Amino acid sequence: MISISPIPIFNDNYVWLIEHKNGSASVVDPGDATPVMRILKAKGLKLTSILITHHHWDHTGGIKDLLDAYQDLVIYGPNSTKIPQVTHSQKDGDIIDLFDDQSLSLKVFEVPGHTTDHIAYFANTCVDNEKEKSNDNNSLESPILFSGDTLFAGGCGRLLGGTAEQLCHSLKNLSSLPTNTQIYCTHEYTLANLAFAEVVEPNNEHIKARIHIESVKRNNRKPTLPSTIELEQKTNPFLRCMQTEIMTSINQHWGQSWKIEQELFTGLRRWKDNF
């Protein structure tokens, strides 16, 4: 069995902990090592690998201390001079067998836009060689995506190195994944993103319902993540720029008459930057 759970760090980051039933583990984007090591120790887990999506400090800041604490760590990440600790650089289409029994194979997607070096990790299935059943709510029952800061719940990352054209293309690629794909992004931005989405598309009942559901989770100090591709297709304006109401809102906000998706996406991203 493989399970995924969040390790909260800083104000709104999550490090995703991937646990194997044999006691080995991997973490995604460890911006801070201390909470990660505390959880690993409490659960009796041995860290064997790290997955990095991009170079920003809040995703990479804990690598050095984890390297000091755990021997023979494998560090997967983009081919970037800004992340010198990466031992296995990845490119689009590469496959990673995260554990020795090949129970979790991740496909790499290059998804530039937030940064030029951003990658995401996707697993279509989780193979359990013993066909065990689990009642653990964190156990894998569907495809998974570690999207870093490219695709958020209800939104997307800012342009901090890449271009709007790149980000739009990256989001289109991710949104074409199976609709039941569980999205593990790395920030708790959901309610703020949905507040913007409701302004852009005030008649979308899916957004209104989602705001209520996610507000209850946060009021109970629970993460709003993971999301799903299906939910994002219904509520995330950055995946829906060509919808009539969204097009109208963008053009009214900027006093334009854009009809091309790239123009609309760029206008929407600029609008969110100043929201």
CSV table of C-alpha atoms in Angstrom, one decimal:
chain,number,residue,atom,x,y,z
A,1,MET,CA,0.0,0.0,0.0
A,2,ILE,CA,1.1,3.6,-0.8
A,3,SER,CA,-0.5,6.6,0.9
A,4,ILE,CA,-0.1,10.3,0.6
A,5,SER,CA,-0.5,12.9,3.4
A,6,PRO,CA,0.4,16.6,3.9
A,7,ILE,CA,3.1,18.0,6.0
A,8,PRO,CA,2.2,21.7,6.6
A,9,ILE,CA,5.2,24.2,6.5
A,10,PHE,CA,5.5,28.0,6.6
A,11,ASN,CA,2.1,29.8,6.4
A,12,ASP,CA,0.5,27.9,3.5
A,13,ASN,CA,2.8,25.3,2.0
A,14,TYR,CA,2.4,21.6,2.0
A,15,VAL,CA,5.2,19.0,1.6
A,16,TRP,CA,3.6,15.8,0.4
A,17,LEU,CA,4.7,12.7,2.1
A,18,ILE,CA,4.5,9.5,0.1
A,19,GLU,CA,4.6,6.4,2.3
A,20,HIS,CA,5.3,2.8,1.2
A,21,LYS,CA,4.0,-0.1,3.3
A,22,ASN,CA,7.6,-1.3,3.7
A,23,GLY,CA,8.5,1.8,5.7
A,24,SER,CA,10.3,3.8,3.0
A,25,ALA,CA,9.1,7.2,2.0
A,26,SER,CA,9.5,10.1,-0.5
A,27,VAL,CA,8.6,13.8,-0.1
A,28,VAL,CA,7.6,16.4,-2.6
A,29,ASP,CA,9.0,19.9,-2.5
A,30,PRO,CA,10.5,20.0,1.1
A,31,GLY,CA,10.9,23.7,1.7
A,32,ASP,CA,11.7,23.1,5.3
A,33,ALA,CA,13.4,20.0,6.7
A,34,THR,CA,12.5,20.2,10.3
A,35,PRO,CA,8.8,19.3,10.1
A,36,VAL,CA,9.6,16.6,7.6
A,37,MET,CA,12.1,14.9,9.8
A,38,ARG,CA,9.8,15.2,12.8
A,39,ILE,CA,7.0,13.3,10.9
A,40,LEU,CA,9.4,10.7,9.5
A,41,LYS,CA,10.7,10.0,13.0
A,42,ALA,CA,7.3,9.8,14.5
A,43,LYS,CA,6.1,7.3,11.8
A,44,GLY,CA,9.4,5.3,11.8
A,45,LEU,CA,9.9,6.0,8.1
A,46,LYS,CA,13.2,6.0,6.1
A,47,LEU,CA,13.4,8.7,3.5
A,48,THR,CA,14.7,7.3,0.2
A,49,SER,CA,14.0,10.1,-2.3
A,50,ILE,CA,12.8,13.6,-2.9
A,51,LEU,CA,10.7,15.0,-5.7
A,52,ILE,CA,11.3,18.7,-6.7
A,53,THR,CA,9.0,20.6,-9.0
A,54,HIS,CA,10.9,23.8,-9.4
A,55,HIS,CA,13.7,25.9,-7.9
A,56,HIS,CA,11.9,28.3,-5.5
A,57,TRP,CA,13.2,28.4,-2.0
A,58,ASP,CA,10.0,27.3,-0.4
A,59,HIS,CA,10.2,24.1,-2.4
A,60,THR,CA,13.9,23.4,-2.0
A,61,GLY,CA,15.1,25.0,1.2
A,62,GLY,CA,15.1,21.7,3.2
A,63,ILE,CA,17.1,19.6,0.8
A,64,LYS,CA,20.5,20.2,2.4
A,65,ASP,CA,19.4,19.2,5.9
A,66,LEU,CA,17.6,16.1,4.6
A,67,LEU,CA,20.8,15.1,2.7
A,68,ASP,CA,22.8,15.5,5.9
A,69,ALA,CA,20.3,13.4,7.8
A,70,TYR,CA,19.6,10.5,5.3
A,71,GLN,CA,22.2,8.5,3.4
A,72,ASP,CA,22.0,7.8,-0.3
A,73,LEU,CA,19.0,10.1,-1.0
A,74,VAL,CA,17.9,10.2,-4.6
A,75,ILE,CA,16.7,13.6,-5.6
A,76,TYR,CA,14.6,14.0,-8.7
A,77,GLY,CA,14.0,17.4,-10.2
A,78,PRO,CA,14.2,19.6,-13.3
A,79,ASN,CA,17.5,20.0,-15.2
A,80,SER,CA,18.2,23.4,-13.6
A,81,THR,CA,21.5,25.0,-12.4
A,82,LYS,CA,19.4,26.6,-9.6
A,83,ILE,CA,18.9,23.2,-7.9
A,84,PRO,CA,22.4,21.7,-7.7
A,85,GLN,CA,21.4,19.0,-5.3
A,86,VAL,CA,19.3,17.1,-7.9
A,87,THR,CA,20.9,13.7,-8.6
A,88,HIS,CA,18.5,12.6,-11.3
A,89,SER,CA,17.4,15.4,-13.6
A,90,GLN,CA,14.2,14.8,-15.4
A,91,LYS,CA,12.7,15.8,-18.8
A,92,ASP,CA,9.3,15.6,-20.3
A,93,GLY,CA,8.2,12.0,-20.7
A,94,ASP,CA,10.7,10.4,-18.3
A,95,ILE,CA,9.4,7.7,-16.0
A,96,ILE,CA,10.4,7.3,-12.3
A,97,ASP,CA,9.9,4.1,-10.4
A,98,LEU,CA,9.8,5.7,-7.0
A,99,PHE,CA,10.1,2.5,-5.0
A,100,ASP,CA,12.0,-0.8,-5.6
A,101,ASP,CA,8.9,-2.9,-6.2
A,102,GLN,CA,7.7,-0.5,-9.0
A,103,SER,CA,4.5,0.1,-7.1
A,104,LEU,CA,4.4,3.8,-8.0
A,105,SER,CA,5.6,4.9,-11.5
A,106,LEU,CA,5.6,8.6,-12.1
A,107,LYS,CA,5.6,10.2,-15.5
A,108,VAL,CA,7.3,13.6,-15.8
A,109,PHE,CA,5.6,16.6,-17.5
A,110,GLU,CA,7.5,19.7,-18.3
A,111,VAL,CA,5.1,22.5,-17.3
A,112,PRO,CA,6.9,25.9,-17.7
A,113,GLY,CA,5.1,29.2,-17.0
A,114,HIS,CA,5.3,29.8,-13.3
A,115,THR,CA,9.1,29.3,-13.8
A,116,THR,CA,10.9,28.0,-16.9
A,117,ASP,CA,12.2,25.0,-15.1
A,118,HIS,CA,8.9,23.7,-13.6
A,119,ILE,CA,8.0,20.0,-13.9
A,120,ALA,CA,5.1,17.9,-12.6
A,121,TYR,CA,4.8,14.3,-11.7
A,122,PHE,CA,1.8,12.1,-12.7
A,123,ALA,CA,0.9,8.5,-11.8
A,124,ASN,CA,-1.9,6.8,-13.7
A,125,THR,CA,-2.1,3.8,-11.4
A,126,CYS,CA,-0.7,2.5,-8.2
A,127,VAL,CA,0.2,-1.2,-8.3
A,128,ASP,CA,-0.2,-3.2,-5.1
A,129,ASN,CA,1.5,-6.5,-5.7
A,130,GLU,CA,-0.3,-8.1,-2.7
A,131,LYS,CA,-3.7,-6.6,-3.8
A,132,GLU,CA,-4.3,-5.3,-0.3
A,133,LYS,CA,-7.4,-3.3,0.5
A,134,SER,CA,-7.3,-0.4,2.9
A,135,ASN,CA,-9.7,1.8,4.6
A,136,ASP,CA,-7.1,4.6,4.9
A,137,ASN,CA,-8.6,7.7,3.3
A,138,ASN,CA,-5.1,8.7,2.2
A,139,SER,CA,-4.5,5.5,0.2
A,140,LEU,CA,-4.3,5.8,-3.6
A,141,GLU,CA,-7.5,4.9,-5.4
A,142,SER,CA,-7.1,7.1,-8.5
A,143,PRO,CA,-4.5,8.8,-10.7
A,144,ILE,CA,-2.4,11.4,-8.9
A,145,LEU,CA,-0.6,14.6,-10.0
A,146,PHE,CA,2.0,16.6,-8.0
A,147,SER,CA,1.6,19.9,-9.8
A,148,GLY,CA,3.8,22.2,-7.7
A,149,ASP,CA,2.9,25.8,-8.3
A,150,THR,CA,1.6,25.3,-11.9
A,151,LEU,CA,-2.0,24.2,-11.3
A,152,PHE,CA,-3.6,25.2,-8.0
A,153,ALA,CA,-7.0,24.4,-6.6
A,154,GLY,CA,-9.1,27.1,-8.3
A,155,GLY,CA,-6.2,28.9,-9.8
A,156,CYS,CA,-2.6,28.8,-11.2
A,157,GLY,CA,0.8,30.1,-10.3
A,158,ARG,CA,2.1,33.6,-11.0
A,159,LEU,CA,4.5,34.3,-13.8
A,160,LEU,CA,7.8,34.3,-12.1
A,161,GLY,CA,10.2,33.5,-15.0
A,162,GLY,CA,8.0,31.9,-17.6
A,163,THR,CA,5.5,33.4,-20.0
A,164,ALA,CA,1.7,33.5,-20.1
A,165,GLU,CA,1.8,31.5,-23.3
A,166,GLN,CA,3.9,28.8,-21.6
A,167,LEU,CA,1.6,28.6,-18.6
A,168,CYS,CA,-1.6,28.5,-20.7
A,169,HIS,CA,-0.1,25.6,-22.7
A,170,SER,CA,1.0,23.8,-19.5
A,171,LEU,CA,-2.4,24.1,-17.9
A,172,LYS,CA,-4.1,22.7,-21.1
A,173,ASN,CA,-1.8,19.7,-20.9
A,174,LEU,CA,-2.6,19.0,-17.3
A,175,SER,CA,-6.3,19.6,-17.7
A,176,SER,CA,-6.4,16.8,-20.3
A,177,LEU,CA,-5.4,14.2,-17.7
A,178,PRO,CA,-8.1,11.8,-16.5
A,179,THR,CA,-10.9,13.7,-14.7
A,180,ASN,CA,-10.5,11.6,-11.5
A,181,THR,CA,-6.9,12.6,-11.2
A,182,GLN,CA,-6.1,13.8,-7.6
A,183,ILE,CA,-4.2,17.1,-7.7
A,184,TYR,CA,-1.6,17.6,-5.0
A,185,CYS,CA,-0.4,21.2,-5.4
A,186,THR,CA,1.8,22.8,-2.8
A,187,HIS,CA,-0.1,25.8,-1.4
A,188,GLU,CA,-3.3,26.3,0.5
A,189,TYR,CA,-4.6,29.1,-1.8
A,190,THR,CA,-8.0,27.5,-2.5
A,191,LEU,CA,-10.4,30.0,-0.9
A,192,ALA,CA,-8.5,33.0,-2.2
A,193,ASN,CA,-8.5,31.6,-5.6
A,194,LEU,CA,-12.2,30.7,-5.5
A,195,ALA,CA,-13.0,34.3,-4.3
A,196,PHE,CA,-11.5,35.5,-7.5
A,197,ALA,CA,-13.1,32.8,-9.6
A,198,GLU,CA,-16.5,33.9,-8.3
A,199,VAL,CA,-15.9,37.5,-9.3
A,200,VAL,CA,-14.9,36.3,-12.8
A,201,GLU,CA,-17.8,33.9,-13.1
A,202,PRO,CA,-20.5,35.0,-10.7
A,203,ASN,CA,-23.2,32.7,-12.1
A,204,ASN,CA,-21.2,29.5,-11.7
A,205,GLU,CA,-23.1,27.4,-9.1
A,206,HIS,CA,-20.2,24.9,-8.9
A,207,ILE,CA,-17.9,27.7,-7.6
A,208,LYS,CA,-20.5,28.8,-5.0
A,209,ALA,CA,-20.9,25.2,-3.8
A,210,ARG,CA,-17.2,24.7,-3.7
A,211,ILE,CA,-16.6,27.8,-1.6
A,212,HIS,CA,-19.0,26.5,1.0
A,213,ILE,CA,-17.4,23.0,1.1
A,214,GLU,CA,-13.8,24.3,1.2
A,215,SER,CA,-14.7,26.9,3.9
A,216,VAL,CA,-16.0,24.1,6.2
A,217,LYS,CA,-12.7,22.3,5.7
A,218,ARG,CA,-10.6,25.3,6.6
A,219,ASN,CA,-12.8,26.2,9.6
A,220,ASN,CA,-12.1,22.7,10.8
A,221,ARG,CA,-8.3,23.2,10.1
A,222,LYS,CA,-8.3,20.6,7.4
A,223,PRO,CA,-6.6,20.9,4.0
A,224,THR,CA,-8.7,21.7,0.9
A,225,LEU,CA,-6.4,19.4,-1.1
A,226,PRO,CA,-6.3,17.2,-3.1
A,227,SER,CA,-8.5,18.6,-5.8
A,228,THR,CA,-9.4,16.8,-9.0
A,229,ILE,CA,-9.2,17.6,-12.6
A,230,GLU,CA,-13.0,17.3,-12.9
A,231,LEU,CA,-13.5,19.9,-10.1
A,232,GLU,CA,-10.9,22.2,-11.7
A,233,GLN,CA,-12.6,22.0,-15.1
A,234,LYS,CA,-15.8,23.2,-13.4
A,235,THR,CA,-14.5,25.9,-11.2
A,236,ASN,CA,-11.0,27.1,-12.2
A,237,PRO,CA,-11.3,30.1,-14.6
A,238,PHE,CA,-7.7,29.6,-15.9
A,239,LEU,CA,-8.9,26.3,-17.5
A,240,ARG,CA,-12.0,27.9,-18.9
A,241,CYS,CA,-11.0,31.1,-20.6
A,242,MET,CA,-13.1,30.5,-23.6
A,243,GLN,CA,-16.4,30.2,-21.6
A,244,THR,CA,-18.7,33.0,-22.6
A,245,GLU,CA,-19.2,34.5,-19.1
A,246,ILE,CA,-15.5,34.4,-18.4
A,247,MET,CA,-14.6,36.0,-21.8
A,248,THR,CA,-17.2,38.7,-21.1
A,249,SER,CA,-15.8,39.4,-17.6
A,250,ILE,CA,-12.2,39.6,-18.8
A,251,ASN,CA,-13.1,42.0,-21.6
A,252,GLN,CA,-15.2,44.2,-19.4
A,253,HIS,CA,-12.5,44.4,-16.8
A,254,TRP,CA,-9.9,45.5,-19.3
A,255,GLY,CA,-12.1,47.3,-21.7
A,256,GLN,CA,-11.1,45.0,-24.5
A,257,SER,CA,-12.7,42.7,-27.1
A,258,TRP,CA,-10.4,39.8,-27.0
A,259,LYS,CA,-11.4,36.5,-28.6
A,260,ILE,CA,-8.2,34.6,-28.8
A,261,GLU,CA,-7.5,32.2,-25.9
A,262,GLN,CA,-4.0,33.4,-25.3
A,263,GLU,CA,-5.1,37.1,-25.0
A,264,LEU,CA,-7.9,36.1,-22.6
A,265,PHE,CA,-5.6,34.0,-20.5
A,266,THR,CA,-3.0,36.7,-20.3
A,267,GLY,CA,-5.7,39.3,-19.3
A,268,LEU,CA,-7.1,36.9,-16.6
A,269,ARG,CA,-3.6,36.3,-15.1
A,270,ARG,CA,-2.9,40.0,-15.0
A,271,TRP,CA,-6.3,40.6,-13.3
A,272,LYS,CA,-5.6,38.0,-10.7
A,273,ASP,CA,-2.1,39.5,-10.0
A,274,ASN,CA,-3.8,42.7,-8.9
A,275,PHE,CA,-6.9,41.2,-7.2
